[in-house]
Tab-separated table of C-alpha atoms in Angstrom:
chain	number	residue	atom	x	y	z
S	1	MET	CA	-129.150	-59.580	90.847
S	2	ARG	CA	-132.680	-60.735	90.290
S	3	PRO	CA	-135.489	-60.071	92.780
S	4	ARG	CA	-135.341	-62.687	95.474
S	5	HIS	CA	-138.890	-63.572	96.424
S	6	LEU	CA	-139.386	-67.323	95.967
S	7	ARG	CA	-136.433	-68.669	97.797
S	8	ARG	CA	-135.516	-72.254	98.258
S	9	ARG	CA	-132.559	-71.989	100.637
S	10	GLY	CA	-133.526	-75.061	102.580
S	11	LEU	CA	-134.934	-77.256	99.818
S	12	GLY	CA	-135.693	-79.895	102.364
S	13	ALA	CA	-134.250	-78.681	105.603
S	14	ALA	CA	-133.783	-82.267	106.718
S	15	ALA	CA	-130.423	-82.489	104.946
S	16	ALA	CA	-128.980	-79.692	107.077
S	17	ALA	CA	-126.212	-78.050	105.106
S	18	LEU	CA	-123.244	-79.349	103.272
S	19	VAL	CA	-120.850	-77.038	104.990
S	20	ALA	CA	-120.782	-74.166	107.310
S	21	LEU	CA	-117.367	-73.065	106.334
S	22	CYS	CA	-118.461	-69.649	106.939
S	23	ALA	CA	-115.912	-67.280	108.291
S	24	GLY	CA	-118.163	-66.202	111.026
S	25	GLN	CA	-121.206	-67.958	109.689
S	26	THR	CA	-121.957	-66.971	111.454
S	27	LEU	CA	-146.328	-59.773	105.766
S	28	THR	CA	-150.442	-58.698	107.164
S	29	ALA	CA	-147.742	-58.844	109.847
S	30	LEU	CA	-147.795	-60.147	113.318
S	31	PRO	CA	-148.629	-57.148	115.425
S	32	ALA	CA	-145.477	-55.042	115.117
S	33	THR	CA	-144.215	-55.125	118.648
S	34	ALA	CA	-141.429	-52.830	119.719
S	35	ALA	CA	-138.502	-54.855	121.028
S	36	THR	CA	-135.845	-53.494	123.289
S	37	THR	CA	-133.224	-55.883	121.967
S	38	ALA	CA	-133.007	-57.492	118.538
S	39	PRO	CA	-131.906	-61.130	118.162
S	40	ALA	CA	-128.138	-61.433	118.148
S	41	PRO	CA	-126.654	-61.956	114.672
S	42	THR	CA	-125.098	-65.378	114.191
S	43	SER	CA	-122.464	-64.720	111.523
S	44	ALA	CA	-120.043	-62.077	110.349
S	45	VAL	CA	-122.109	-61.559	107.195
S	46	THR	CA	-125.393	-61.364	109.109
S	47	ALA	CA	-123.855	-58.978	111.630
S	48	ALA	CA	-122.666	-56.689	108.838
S	49	GLU	CA	-126.067	-56.763	107.165
S	50	ASP	CA	-127.792	-56.042	110.455
S	51	GLN	CA	-125.539	-53.055	111.142
S	52	ALA	CA	-126.187	-51.753	107.628
S	53	ALA	CA	-129.951	-52.197	108.123
S	54	ARG	CA	-129.890	-50.216	111.356
S	55	ALA	CA	-127.874	-47.440	109.720
S	56	MET	CA	-130.196	-47.327	106.715
S	57	ALA	CA	-133.282	-47.157	108.940
S	58	GLY	CA	-131.825	-44.249	110.919
S	59	SER	CA	-130.859	-42.393	107.746
S	60	LEU	CA	-134.482	-42.279	106.573
S	61	THR	CA	-135.257	-39.411	108.948
S	62	ASP	CA	-133.772	-37.193	106.205
S	63	SER	CA	-136.741	-36.552	103.898
S	64	VAL	CA	-134.620	-35.748	100.831
S	65	TRP	CA	-132.509	-38.870	101.208
S	66	ARG	CA	-135.627	-40.934	101.976
S	67	ALA	CA	-137.205	-39.795	98.704
S	68	ARG	CA	-134.067	-40.707	96.742
S	69	VAL	CA	-133.983	-44.179	98.226
S	70	ARG	CA	-137.711	-44.604	97.545
S	71	THR	CA	-137.278	-43.614	93.899
S	72	ALA	CA	-134.383	-46.044	93.477
S	73	ALA	CA	-136.207	-48.924	95.196
S	74	LEU	CA	-139.323	-48.468	93.055
S	75	ALA	CA	-137.300	-48.235	89.846
S	76	SER	CA	-135.025	-51.225	90.377
S	77	GLU	CA	-135.357	-54.743	91.713
S	78	GLU	CA	-132.184	-54.266	93.730
S	79	VAL	CA	-130.252	-51.123	94.574
S	80	ASP	CA	-126.498	-50.865	95.102
S	81	VAL	CA	-127.073	-48.993	98.329
S	82	THR	CA	-123.389	-48.262	99.011
S	83	ALA	CA	-123.041	-46.569	95.636
S	84	LEU	CA	-126.359	-44.758	96.084
S	85	ALA	CA	-125.231	-43.329	99.406
S	86	ALA	CA	-121.995	-42.108	97.822
S	87	GLN	CA	-123.692	-40.572	94.797
S	88	ALA	CA	-127.024	-39.307	96.072
S	89	GLY	CA	-126.348	-37.519	99.295
S	90	GLY	CA	-126.172	-40.171	101.981
S	91	SER	CA	-124.597	-38.856	105.163
S	92	ARG	CA	-120.914	-39.355	105.865
S	93	ALA	CA	-121.769	-41.676	108.754
S	94	LEU	CA	-124.005	-43.815	106.544
S	95	ARG	CA	-121.405	-44.014	103.786
S	96	SER	CA	-118.774	-45.062	106.307
S	97	THR	CA	-121.017	-47.740	107.829
S	98	LEU	CA	-122.013	-49.226	104.477
S	99	THR	CA	-118.435	-49.242	103.149
S	100	ALA	CA	-117.171	-50.950	106.299
S	101	ALA	CA	-119.981	-53.509	106.148
S	102	ASP	CA	-119.122	-54.296	102.531
S	103	ARG	CA	-115.490	-54.897	103.459
S	104	ARG	CA	-116.424	-57.201	106.320
S	105	ILE	CA	-118.741	-59.217	104.103
S	106	ALA	CA	-116.106	-59.709	101.392
S	107	THR	CA	-113.547	-60.771	103.998
S	108	ALA	CA	-115.960	-63.188	105.671
S	109	LYS	CA	-116.683	-64.823	102.323
S	110	GLY	CA	-113.017	-65.168	101.402
S	111	LEU	CA	-113.300	-62.654	98.558
S	112	GLY	CA	-110.920	-59.859	97.660
S	113	ALA	CA	-111.692	-56.160	97.566
S	114	GLU	CA	-111.873	-56.358	93.769
S	115	VAL	CA	-115.318	-57.963	94.049
S	116	GLY	CA	-116.715	-54.472	94.767
S	117	PRO	CA	-119.706	-53.528	96.944
S	118	LEU	CA	-121.981	-56.500	97.661
S	119	LEU	CA	-124.678	-54.850	99.789
S	120	ARG	CA	-128.027	-54.512	98.061
S	121	LEU	CA	-131.344	-52.989	99.142
S	122	ARG	CA	-134.707	-54.150	97.836
S	123	LEU	CA	-138.372	-53.856	98.699
S	124	GLY	CA	-139.403	-56.890	100.743
S	125	ASP	CA	-142.490	-57.733	98.693
S	126	ALA	CA	-144.310	-56.353	95.658
S	127	SER	CA	-147.426	-55.845	97.794
S	128	MET	CA	-145.609	-53.018	99.606
S	129	ARG	CA	-145.213	-50.790	96.545
S	130	GLY	CA	-148.467	-48.934	97.112
S	131	ALA	CA	-147.666	-47.883	100.674
S	132	LEU	CA	-144.100	-46.968	99.698
S	133	THR	CA	-145.316	-44.875	96.766
S	134	ALA	CA	-147.779	-43.113	99.073
S	135	GLY	CA	-144.878	-41.918	101.193
S	136	THR	CA	-144.922	-44.285	104.181
S	137	THR	CA	-141.472	-44.342	105.766
S	138	PRO	CA	-140.244	-47.942	105.451
S	139	TRP	CA	-138.707	-50.084	108.108
S	140	VAL	CA	-135.444	-51.820	107.260
S	141	ALA	CA	-134.516	-55.450	107.920
S	142	ALA	CA	-131.467	-57.606	107.244
S	143	ALA	CA	-132.121	-60.699	105.142
S	144	THR	CA	-132.296	-63.811	107.293
S	145	GLN	CA	-130.140	-66.860	106.580
S	146	ASP	CA	-132.555	-69.241	108.288
S	147	GLU	CA	-135.319	-70.727	106.149
S	148	ASP	CA	-137.034	-71.962	109.306
S	149	ALA	CA	-137.312	-68.464	110.778
S	150	THR	CA	-140.792	-67.634	112.035
S	151	THR	CA	-140.123	-63.967	112.761
S	152	VAL	CA	-138.148	-61.130	111.216
S	153	THR	CA	-136.727	-58.069	112.975
S	154	ALA	CA	-137.120	-54.726	111.197
S	155	TYR	CA	-135.921	-51.321	112.389
S	156	ASP	CA	-137.726	-48.010	112.070
S	157	SER	CA	-136.137	-44.599	111.609
S	158	HIS	CA	-136.164	-44.000	115.375
S	159	GLY	CA	-134.095	-47.103	116.067
S	160	ARG	CA	-136.946	-49.228	117.388
S	161	ALA	CA	-137.047	-52.930	116.502
S	162	HIS	CA	-140.292	-54.517	115.267
S	163	THR	CA	-140.997	-58.252	115.161
S	164	LEU	CA	-142.769	-59.360	111.981
S	165	ASP	CA	-144.214	-62.633	110.770
S	166	ALA	CA	-141.622	-64.264	108.503
S	167	ARG	CA	-144.240	-66.159	106.498
S	168	LYS	CA	-146.609	-63.315	105.650
S	169	ALA	CA	-145.494	-59.991	104.270
S	170	PRO	CA	-146.572	-56.995	106.380
S	171	ALA	CA	-148.673	-54.147	105.053
S	172	HIS	CA	-146.007	-51.713	106.251
S	173	PRO	CA	-143.252	-51.380	103.608
S	174	VAL	CA	-139.920	-52.942	104.514
S	175	TYR	CA	-136.579	-52.507	102.813
S	176	VAL	CA	-134.416	-55.632	102.956
S	177	VAL	CA	-130.637	-55.333	103.141
S	178	ASP	CA	-129.018	-58.334	101.500
S	179	ILE	CA	-125.975	-59.125	99.388
S	180	ASP	CA	-125.622	-59.516	95.638
S	181	SER	CA	-125.421	-63.307	95.685
S	182	SER	CA	-124.945	-63.572	91.910
S	183	THR	CA	-121.783	-61.492	92.053
S	184	ALA	CA	-120.629	-63.172	95.264
S	185	LEU	CA	-121.131	-66.652	93.804
S	186	ALA	CA	-119.317	-65.872	90.543
S	187	ALA	CA	-116.363	-64.458	92.446
S	188	GLY	CA	-116.535	-67.270	94.987
S	189	LEU	CA	-116.388	-70.013	92.365
S	190	ASP	CA	-113.263	-68.368	90.944
S	191	VAL	CA	-111.746	-68.458	94.427
S	192	LEU	CA	-112.890	-72.052	94.897
S	193	THR	CA	-111.297	-73.162	91.629
S	194	GLY	CA	-108.031	-71.393	92.396
S	195	GLU	CA	-107.860	-72.684	95.966
S	196	LEU	CA	-108.664	-76.263	94.971
S	197	ALA	CA	-105.830	-76.138	92.445
S	198	ARG	CA	-103.505	-74.759	95.120
S	199	TYR	CA	-104.339	-77.706	97.359
S	200	GLY	CA	-103.760	-80.135	94.487
S	201	VAL	CA	-107.335	-80.813	93.339
S	202	HIS	CA	-107.720	-80.041	89.642
S	203	SER	CA	-110.839	-78.062	88.882
S	204	ALA	CA	-110.318	-75.922	85.781
S	205	GLU	CA	-112.404	-76.678	82.738
S	206	PRO	CA	-110.418	-76.848	79.493
S	207	THR	CA	-110.092	-73.452	77.850
S	208	ALA	CA	-111.126	-72.933	74.234
S	209	ALA	CA	-107.509	-73.224	73.182
S	210	ALA	CA	-107.061	-76.404	75.203
S	211	ALA	CA	-110.153	-77.903	73.613
S	212	ARG	CA	-108.667	-77.362	70.173
S	213	THR	CA	-105.342	-78.942	71.102
S	214	GLY	CA	-106.611	-81.574	73.498
S	215	THR	CA	-104.444	-80.274	76.357
S	216	GLU	CA	-105.818	-80.216	79.881
S	217	PRO	CA	-104.578	-76.871	81.298
S	218	SER	CA	-104.468	-77.907	84.926
S	219	THR	CA	-102.402	-81.051	84.336
S	220	GLY	CA	-100.643	-80.581	81.023
S	221	HIS	CA	-101.841	-84.037	79.941
S	222	ARG	CA	-103.117	-84.708	76.469
S	223	SER	CA	-106.744	-85.804	76.573
S	224	PRO	CA	-107.111	-89.008	74.505
S	225	ALA	CA	-110.685	-88.104	73.618
S	226	LEU	CA	-109.642	-84.761	72.180
S	227	ALA	CA	-106.489	-86.056	70.565
S	228	ALA	CA	-108.427	-88.725	68.717
S	229	THR	CA	-111.441	-86.754	67.609
S	230	GLY	CA	-110.635	-83.051	67.736
S	231	GLY	CA	-113.728	-82.458	69.877
S	232	PHE	CA	-115.200	-83.732	73.106
S	233	TRP	CA	-118.316	-85.322	74.555
S	234	THR	CA	-120.349	-83.611	77.240
S	235	THR	CA	-123.499	-84.157	79.253
S	236	ARG	CA	-125.938	-81.326	78.665
S	237	ILE	CA	-128.890	-80.347	80.881
S	238	THR	CA	-131.976	-79.804	78.718
S	239	ALA	CA	-134.431	-79.360	81.600
S	240	VAL	CA	-134.221	-79.075	85.385
S	241	GLU	CA	-136.646	-78.469	88.249
S	242	LEU	CA	-136.210	-78.240	92.012
S	243	SER	CA	-138.887	-79.016	94.578
S	244	ASP	CA	-141.364	-76.543	95.995
S	245	ASP	CA	-140.705	-75.362	99.542
S	246	GLU	CA	-142.408	-72.502	101.401
S	247	GLU	CA	-139.874	-69.860	102.437
S	248	PRO	CA	-139.963	-66.559	104.362
S	249	TRP	CA	-140.973	-63.499	102.336
S	250	ILE	CA	-137.740	-61.781	103.326
S	251	LYS	CA	-135.684	-64.260	101.337
S	252	GLY	CA	-135.275	-64.122	97.611
S	253	ASP	CA	-134.114	-66.232	94.710
S	254	ALA	CA	-131.588	-68.977	95.213
S	255	GLU	CA	-128.089	-68.959	93.751
S	256	ILE	CA	-127.415	-72.551	92.712
S	257	TYR	CA	-124.168	-74.193	91.706
S	258	THR	CA	-123.086	-77.795	91.211
S	259	LEU	CA	-119.810	-79.488	92.090
S	260	VAL	CA	-119.078	-82.149	89.463
S	261	THR	CA	-116.580	-84.705	90.779
S	262	GLY	CA	-114.662	-87.646	89.360
S	263	PHE	CA	-111.179	-88.799	88.404
S	264	GLY	CA	-109.206	-86.756	85.908
S	265	GLN	CA	-107.155	-88.105	83.036
S	266	ASP	CA	-104.164	-88.316	85.395
S	267	GLY	CA	-106.087	-90.537	87.811
S	268	LYS	CA	-106.404	-87.823	90.457
S	269	VAL	CA	-109.650	-86.556	91.938
S	270	ARG	CA	-111.002	-83.375	90.349
S	271	VAL	CA	-113.884	-81.008	91.123
S	272	ASP	CA	-115.477	-78.793	88.494
S	273	PRO	CA	-117.795	-76.049	89.838
S	274	VAL	CA	-120.707	-75.241	87.522
S	275	ASP	CA	-122.655	-72.021	88.094
S	276	MET	CA	-126.407	-72.293	87.439
S	277	PRO	CA	-127.589	-68.654	87.688
S	278	TYR	CA	-130.940	-69.280	86.023
S	279	LEU	CA	-132.229	-71.581	88.803
S	280	ASP	CA	-134.091	-68.878	90.699
S	281	ASN	CA	-137.345	-70.418	91.828
S	282	ASP	CA	-138.635	-73.738	93.040
S	283	GLY	CA	-141.451	-75.459	91.193
S	284	THR	CA	-140.297	-74.014	87.859
S	285	VAL	CA	-138.965	-76.040	84.938
S	286	TYR	CA	-135.894	-74.415	83.381
S	287	ARG	CA	-134.513	-75.425	79.981
S	288	PRO	CA	-130.954	-74.132	79.957
S	289	ASN	CA	-129.177	-76.467	77.511
S	290	GLN	CA	-126.194	-76.062	79.828
S	291	ILE	CA	-123.132	-78.297	79.747
S	292	LEU	CA	-122.798	-80.016	83.102
S	293	VAL	CA	-119.933	-82.483	82.510
S	294	ASN	CA	-117.042	-82.202	80.054
S	295	TRP	CA	-116.030	-85.837	79.664
S	296	SER	CA	-112.662	-85.002	78.134
S	297	SER	CA	-111.603	-83.990	81.657
S	298	TYR	CA	-112.416	-87.396	83.159
S	299	LYS	CA	-110.750	-90.810	83.072
S	300	TYR	CA	-113.958	-92.801	83.512
S	301	ASP	CA	-117.322	-92.418	81.825
S	302	LEU	CA	-118.929	-91.846	85.226
S	303	ALA	CA	-119.028	-88.763	87.460
S	304	ASP	CA	-121.012	-87.431	90.421
S	305	ALA	CA	-122.735	-84.099	90.955
S	306	VAL	CA	-123.510	-82.297	94.222
S	307	MET	CA	-125.911	-79.365	93.833
S	308	MET	CA	-125.696	-76.605	96.415
S	309	GLU	CA	-127.049	-73.155	97.109
S	310	GLU	CA	-124.900	-70.145	97.876
S	311	ASP	CA	-125.971	-68.643	101.154
S	312	GLY	CA	-124.572	-65.366	102.355
S	313	SER	CA	-122.048	-66.728	104.799
S	314	THR	CA	-120.164	-69.126	102.516
S	315	ASN	CA	-116.381	-68.721	102.785
S	316	TYR	CA	-114.905	-70.133	99.599
S	317	HIS	CA	-111.369	-70.461	100.921
S	318	ASP	CA	-112.653	-72.677	103.726
S	319	LEU	CA	-114.925	-74.595	101.358
S	320	ALA	CA	-111.975	-75.425	99.081
S	321	GLN	CA	-109.803	-76.467	102.018
S	322	ALA	CA	-112.432	-78.800	103.457
S	323	ILE	CA	-113.233	-80.439	100.118
S	324	ALA	CA	-109.550	-80.856	99.246
S	325	ALA	CA	-108.774	-82.403	102.635
S	326	ALA	CA	-111.490	-85.020	102.076
S	327	LEU	CA	-110.853	-85.808	98.414
S	328	LEU	CA	-107.067	-85.946	98.411
S	329	THR	CA	-107.222	-89.053	100.586
S	330	ILE	CA	-109.042	-90.940	97.789
S	331	THR	CA	-106.876	-92.626	95.182
S	332	ASP	CA	-107.737	-94.161	91.836
S	333	GLN	CA	-108.163	-97.914	92.259
S	334	GLY	CA	-108.622	-98.565	88.561
S	335	ALA	CA	-112.391	-98.272	88.721
S	336	TYR	CA	-114.969	-95.547	89.275
S	337	ILE	CA	-115.441	-94.582	92.930
S	338	PRO	CA	-118.484	-92.464	93.930
S	339	LEU	CA	-117.364	-89.190	95.502
S	340	VAL	CA	-120.663	-87.654	96.642
S	341	ASN	CA	-120.404	-88.992	100.164
S	342	ALA	CA	-116.818	-87.802	100.480
S	343	VAL	CA	-117.926	-84.273	99.598
S	344	LEU	CA	-120.885	-84.402	101.969
S	345	ASP	CA	-118.686	-85.725	104.774
S	346	ALA	CA	-115.946	-83.164	104.157
S	347	ILE	CA	-116.953	-80.907	107.011
S	348	PRO	CA	-116.979	-81.904	110.698
S	349	ALA	CA	-120.489	-82.186	112.132
S	350	ASP	CA	-119.926	-79.294	114.514
S	351	TRP	CA	-119.330	-77.001	111.516
S	352	TRP	CA	-122.633	-77.791	109.841
S	353	THR	CA	-125.132	-74.956	109.610
S	354	ASP	CA	-127.855	-73.743	107.314
S	355	ASP	CA	-125.290	-72.229	104.959
S	356	PRO	CA	-124.574	-73.113	102.261
S	357	ASP	CA	-127.459	-75.491	101.678
S	358	TYR	CA	-127.065	-78.952	100.240
S	359	VAL	CA	-129.770	-79.188	97.568
S	360	ASP	CA	-129.407	-82.612	95.980
S	361	SER	CA	-126.914	-85.037	94.479
S	362	TRP	CA	-126.646	-87.300	91.468
S	363	TYR	CA	-124.538	-90.453	91.613
S	364	THR	CA	-123.023	-92.188	88.575
S	365	LEU	CA	-123.846	-89.761	85.833
S	366	ALA	CA	-122.751	-91.578	82.684
S	367	ARG	CA	-121.603	-90.145	79.388
S	368	GLY	CA	-124.378	-92.031	77.599
S	369	ASP	CA	-127.205	-90.894	79.914
S	370	ASN	CA	-130.133	-89.642	77.865
S	371	GLY	CA	-133.290	-88.893	79.813
S	372	THR	CA	-134.516	-87.778	83.226
S	373	ARG	CA	-132.427	-88.421	86.344
S	374	HIS	CA	-133.918	-87.743	89.765
S	375	GLY	CA	-131.688	-86.539	92.589
S	376	ALA	CA	-130.818	-88.871	95.453
S	377	ARG	CA	-132.685	-86.663	97.949
S	378	GLY	CA	-135.752	-86.310	95.760
S	379	ASN	CA	-135.445	-82.526	95.740
S	380	GLY	CA	-135.045	-82.201	92.018
S	381	TRP	CA	-134.659	-83.793	88.635
S	382	MET	CA	-132.654	-83.130	85.504
S	383	THR	CA	-133.162	-84.243	81.937
S	384	VAL	CA	-129.762	-84.785	80.349
S	385	GLN	CA	-128.429	-85.849	76.985
S	386	PRO	CA	-125.030	-86.585	75.433
S	387	TYR	CA	-123.788	-83.596	73.461
S	388	TYR	CA	-120.712	-83.586	71.249
S	389	VAL	CA	-118.718	-80.361	70.973
S	390	PRO	CA	-116.725	-80.402	67.732
S	391	GLU	CA	-113.414	-78.655	67.197
S	392	LEU	CA	-113.672	-75.283	65.473
């Protein structure tokens, strides 16, 4: 996982979030004031991270272990802290706490045990390296899920809570306990695809073998485009940028994915998740040359795209269920029907939270689009072009 310092989780907080669906979604610093009680966690994932942060802070009273953690944090952008505790002398109590927290996080996100440890530890800001190198014992904080947070709670090795300014990194070094969102998103999109198929919404992209034969694996239908030409047309992203938005120092890079929606060759609604792991920072133009839409999967030469950010509490089983429940009520009327609003309305209002964030959406992407398309919310733009993928 990349360092997560210029985060864009809210990218325009006004849109709220697409879905809460979260199984239990639930620094010069402000003067570090000791607090008798830390703010109550609001989600299963946040609660697990908070418990891990407290345990990590308490473990730093051991000077040998503290030095090992310091060495790892200075040498790597993110540390697999569960593995480090198992391999480098973490106490039995710490190992037990971190392992249990990892299990709770995977369960809350609808992921299986095979995903492996997700907890990661990183230094809150590069400006803290000097004090950490000099031997200052760090405080430890759990990554916040709220981009509007004005304060952050960090714990010291004596169990005391300190309130820090969320917008300005403190001089005192702080370790941040977070999850490996890249790994969680990759595993989550696999779950999402499988669950959507189970509910009857096709979502699998054609495999390499299917592309050669023109067979759509999720339906068994022969794609006319492939059958006729031996290849297929796609829409490729040549450049993309998302808007600038000031975020707390404790957050890191975004994990962006896009749900491409339309009607499949069989006339039924389909959703194709597209991972966009390079989209780390706002205000940066990326040139991925990534295929966004495979038109051989679609009946019409129009499709929609909903771009979202993976936030820690996303439960992919619930996400698939909510999307399927909304989309399966829409039938092919012999003409293209926009599906963005159906996706955005999939979740009841009382489920909406900050996680996962709705970033932007693109209506009526056409196979012949060649140029820059701005998102409906104005949070980003993409330059796209038709791209033909020939048969091998």
